[in-house]
Amino acid sequence: MNLSPLPTIMLEPLARAALLEDLGRAGDLTSDAVVPKNHHVTTVLAARQAGTVAGLDLAMLAFRLVDHNVEMTVHRADGSEVAQGEAIASVIGPARAILTAERTALNFLCHLSGVATATASVVAAVHGHRAKIVCTRKTTPGLRAVEKYAVRAGGGANHRFGLDDAILIKDNHIAIAGGIHPAIERARSGAGHLVKIEIEVDTLAQLEEVLALTPDAVLLDNMSVDELRQAVTMVAGRAITEASGRITAATAPAIAATGVDLISIGWLTHSAPILDIGLDFVG
């Protein structure tokens, strides 16, 4: 997989903040008291269950910010599928530093690998269909960039990163604007020439009204499979079609079969379970 890493300048503040949260005012009292100062160890980050890896750069930063002498050798890169018990990376260096950074490194790695694993499960479920699996803005505050990176590591794609990426007119916007027509017209008059306009619809009647106004994309929210199939026929390639609303790996295949272009899923980032990864002492 050709997965571009996130720049260190973006990752380092996240790792520093997480370490400061853990170290508090006095540092790692346990490791400083129990572990000899100059003791070196070899450890491995090992998968406790099968899944997809993401977040190794953040894990590495956590170790190296505590002590730059810690070395990490990656065996299974981000985006890789791993089996239960498989070694993902070796971590070698001062024992105190490795133990101090262990939880922070694992918190990032387990969470982001969980996002990647959840994404991969849905991507696999729609294999053979044109639909892309995309995430949403339902992300952990402060972690949006890395969670969206994890979605890409799992084979998914990203929706907008923030409110400044594109215009997405939702039901409350329509209600306050006084209807679909004024909402789209105001959006078009206020948008730059490179800004895409998407609008949410709940019914086929709304979709018919929207299509007359030629948006770039339509968000088909909480529609049944039959409605989605009809909606794709109505759009006929004139706009990007996006299905949304409580979609799971079990329901995604039927939705993808309707011919929609995108399937957006919020739980990939806000509720995906972690991938269980541990740090094991080797020598």
Short mmCIF file of C-alpha atoms in Angstrom, two decimals, residues 40-208:
data_model
loop_
_atom_site.label_atom_id
_atom_site.label_comp_id
_atom_site.label_asym_id
_atom_site.label_seq_id
_atom_site.Cartn_x
_atom_site.Cartn_y
_atom_site.Cartn_z
CA HIS A 40 18.96 -1.83 28.33
CA VAL A 41 16.28 -4.17 27.00
CA THR A 42 14.91 -5.61 23.79
CA THR A 43 11.11 -5.66 23.48
CA VAL A 44 8.60 -6.30 20.72
CA LEU A 45 5.25 -4.74 19.94
CA ALA A 46 3.10 -7.82 19.28
CA ALA A 47 -0.46 -8.19 18.04
CA ARG A 48 -2.76 -9.90 20.53
CA GLN A 49 -5.35 -10.29 17.76
CA ALA A 50 -5.46 -10.15 13.98
CA GLY A 51 -5.99 -6.76 12.37
CA THR A 52 -4.55 -3.84 10.41
CA VAL A 53 -1.68 -1.73 11.72
CA ALA A 54 -1.70 2.08 11.97
CA GLY A 55 0.07 4.58 14.21
CA LEU A 56 3.65 3.33 14.29
CA ASP A 57 5.15 6.80 13.75
CA LEU A 58 3.32 8.13 16.81
CA ALA A 59 4.41 5.13 18.87
CA MET A 60 8.01 5.66 17.79
CA LEU A 61 7.83 9.35 18.67
CA ALA A 62 6.53 8.56 22.14
CA PHE A 63 9.55 6.35 22.85
CA ARG A 64 12.11 8.69 21.32
CA LEU A 65 10.77 11.82 23.01
CA VAL A 66 11.42 10.16 26.36
CA ASP A 67 14.92 9.06 25.28
CA HIS A 68 16.42 9.55 21.82
CA ASN A 69 18.53 6.42 22.34
CA VAL A 70 15.48 4.18 21.96
CA GLU A 71 15.50 2.45 18.57
CA MET A 72 12.45 0.98 16.89
CA THR A 73 12.60 -1.41 13.93
CA VAL A 74 9.32 -1.86 12.07
CA HIS A 75 8.50 -5.37 10.86
CA ARG A 76 4.92 -4.74 9.70
CA ALA A 77 4.32 -1.23 8.39
CA ASP A 78 1.15 0.83 8.71
CA GLY A 79 -1.52 -0.62 6.45
CA SER A 80 -0.23 -4.18 6.92
CA GLU A 81 -2.46 -7.05 7.94
CA VAL A 82 -1.10 -8.87 11.00
CA ALA A 83 -1.95 -12.21 12.53
CA GLN A 84 -2.49 -12.88 16.21
CA GLY A 85 0.88 -13.14 17.93
CA GLU A 86 2.81 -11.50 15.09
CA ALA A 87 5.58 -9.05 15.90
CA ILE A 88 4.84 -5.58 14.55
CA ALA A 89 8.06 -3.85 15.64
CA SER A 90 11.12 -4.28 17.86
CA VAL A 91 11.88 -1.62 20.45
CA ILE A 92 15.41 -1.57 21.88
CA GLY A 93 17.00 0.82 24.34
CA PRO A 94 17.07 2.10 27.91
CA ALA A 95 14.56 0.11 29.95
CA ARG A 96 13.32 3.10 31.95
CA ALA A 97 12.48 5.09 28.83
CA ILE A 98 10.71 2.20 27.14
CA LEU A 99 8.58 1.49 30.19
CA THR A 100 7.81 5.18 30.69
CA ALA A 101 6.60 5.63 27.12
CA GLU A 102 4.94 2.21 26.82
CA ARG A 103 1.37 3.19 27.64
CA THR A 104 1.38 6.37 25.55
CA ALA A 105 2.82 4.49 22.56
CA LEU A 106 0.31 1.67 22.94
CA ASN A 107 -2.64 4.03 23.41
CA PHE A 108 -1.92 5.61 20.03
CA LEU A 109 -1.04 2.35 18.29
CA CYS A 110 -3.99 0.33 19.62
CA HIS A 111 -6.53 3.06 18.90
CA LEU A 112 -5.35 3.88 15.39
CA SER A 113 -4.89 0.21 14.49
CA GLY A 114 -8.45 -0.32 15.71
CA VAL A 115 -9.69 2.39 13.34
CA ALA A 116 -7.70 0.85 10.48
CA THR A 117 -9.00 -2.64 11.30
CA ALA A 118 -12.62 -1.49 11.42
CA THR A 119 -12.21 0.32 8.12
CA ALA A 120 -10.59 -2.71 6.49
CA SER A 121 -13.54 -4.88 7.55
CA VAL A 122 -16.03 -2.63 5.75
CA VAL A 123 -13.76 -2.17 2.72
CA ALA A 124 -13.56 -5.97 2.42
CA ALA A 125 -17.34 -6.24 2.74
CA VAL A 126 -17.94 -4.03 -0.33
CA HIS A 127 -15.16 -5.54 -2.45
CA GLY A 128 -16.23 -5.78 -6.08
CA HIS A 129 -18.44 -2.69 -5.93
CA ARG A 130 -17.51 0.85 -6.94
CA ALA A 131 -18.34 2.43 -3.59
CA LYS A 132 -15.52 3.92 -1.52
CA ILE A 133 -15.68 3.76 2.28
CA VAL A 134 -15.14 7.22 3.77
CA CYS A 135 -14.96 8.63 7.29
CA THR A 136 -16.63 11.75 8.68
CA ARG A 137 -15.89 14.62 11.07
CA LYS A 138 -17.03 12.46 14.01
CA THR A 139 -13.51 12.22 15.37
CA THR A 140 -11.78 12.50 18.74
CA PRO A 141 -10.97 16.21 19.35
CA GLY A 142 -7.33 16.81 18.53
CA LEU A 143 -6.87 13.46 16.79
CA ARG A 144 -8.74 14.06 13.53
CA ALA A 145 -5.70 14.01 11.24
CA VAL A 146 -4.30 10.78 12.66
CA GLU A 147 -7.69 9.05 12.81
CA LYS A 148 -8.33 9.94 9.18
CA TYR A 149 -4.84 8.66 8.38
CA ALA A 150 -5.79 5.38 10.07
CA VAL A 151 -8.89 5.17 7.85
CA ARG A 152 -6.59 5.41 4.82
CA ALA A 153 -4.34 2.75 6.33
CA GLY A 154 -7.38 0.48 6.42
CA GLY A 155 -8.09 1.04 2.73
CA GLY A 156 -10.73 3.73 3.15
CA ALA A 157 -10.78 7.33 1.99
CA ASN A 158 -11.36 10.65 3.68
CA HIS A 159 -14.37 12.94 3.58
CA ARG A 160 -13.70 16.61 4.33
CA PHE A 161 -11.21 17.32 7.12
CA GLY A 162 -13.07 20.33 8.46
CA LEU A 163 -15.68 22.96 7.83
CA ASP A 164 -13.29 24.80 5.51
CA ASP A 165 -12.81 21.94 3.01
CA ALA A 166 -16.14 22.05 1.22
CA ILE A 167 -19.77 23.11 1.60
CA LEU A 168 -22.09 20.45 3.01
CA ILE A 169 -25.64 21.73 3.41
CA LYS A 170 -27.51 19.67 6.00
CA ASP A 171 -31.09 19.64 7.24
CA ASN A 172 -30.62 22.44 9.78
CA HIS A 173 -28.98 24.66 7.17
CA ILE A 174 -31.95 24.08 4.86
CA ALA A 175 -34.45 24.82 7.63
CA ILE A 176 -32.76 28.07 8.64
CA ALA A 177 -32.19 29.19 5.04
CA GLY A 178 -35.87 28.69 4.24
CA GLY A 179 -35.59 25.76 1.87
CA ILE A 180 -33.36 23.84 -0.51
CA HIS A 181 -33.33 26.44 -3.27
CA PRO A 182 -32.22 29.43 -1.19
CA ALA A 183 -29.67 27.28 0.66
CA ILE A 184 -27.96 26.15 -2.53
CA GLU A 185 -28.15 29.56 -4.17
CA ARG A 186 -26.55 31.25 -1.15
CA ALA A 187 -23.89 28.56 -0.98
CA ARG A 188 -23.07 28.97 -4.66
CA SER A 189 -22.86 32.75 -4.40
CA GLY A 190 -20.54 32.54 -1.40
CA ALA A 191 -18.26 29.72 -2.53
CA GLY A 192 -14.96 30.04 -4.34
CA HIS A 193 -14.64 28.46 -7.76
CA LEU A 194 -12.78 25.42 -6.36
CA VAL A 195 -15.20 24.72 -3.52
CA LYS A 196 -17.52 21.73 -3.97
CA ILE A 197 -21.15 21.89 -2.83
CA GLU A 198 -22.90 18.85 -1.35
CA ILE A 199 -26.43 18.77 0.04
CA GLU A 200 -28.16 16.29 2.31
CA VAL A 201 -31.54 14.85 1.34
CA ASP A 202 -33.82 12.47 3.23
CA THR A 203 -36.40 11.70 0.54
CA LEU A 204 -36.58 11.12 -3.20
CA ALA A 205 -38.81 14.18 -3.52
CA GLN A 206 -36.08 16.33 -1.99
CA LEU A 207 -33.55 14.73 -4.32
CA GLU A 208 -35.64 15.64 -7.35
#
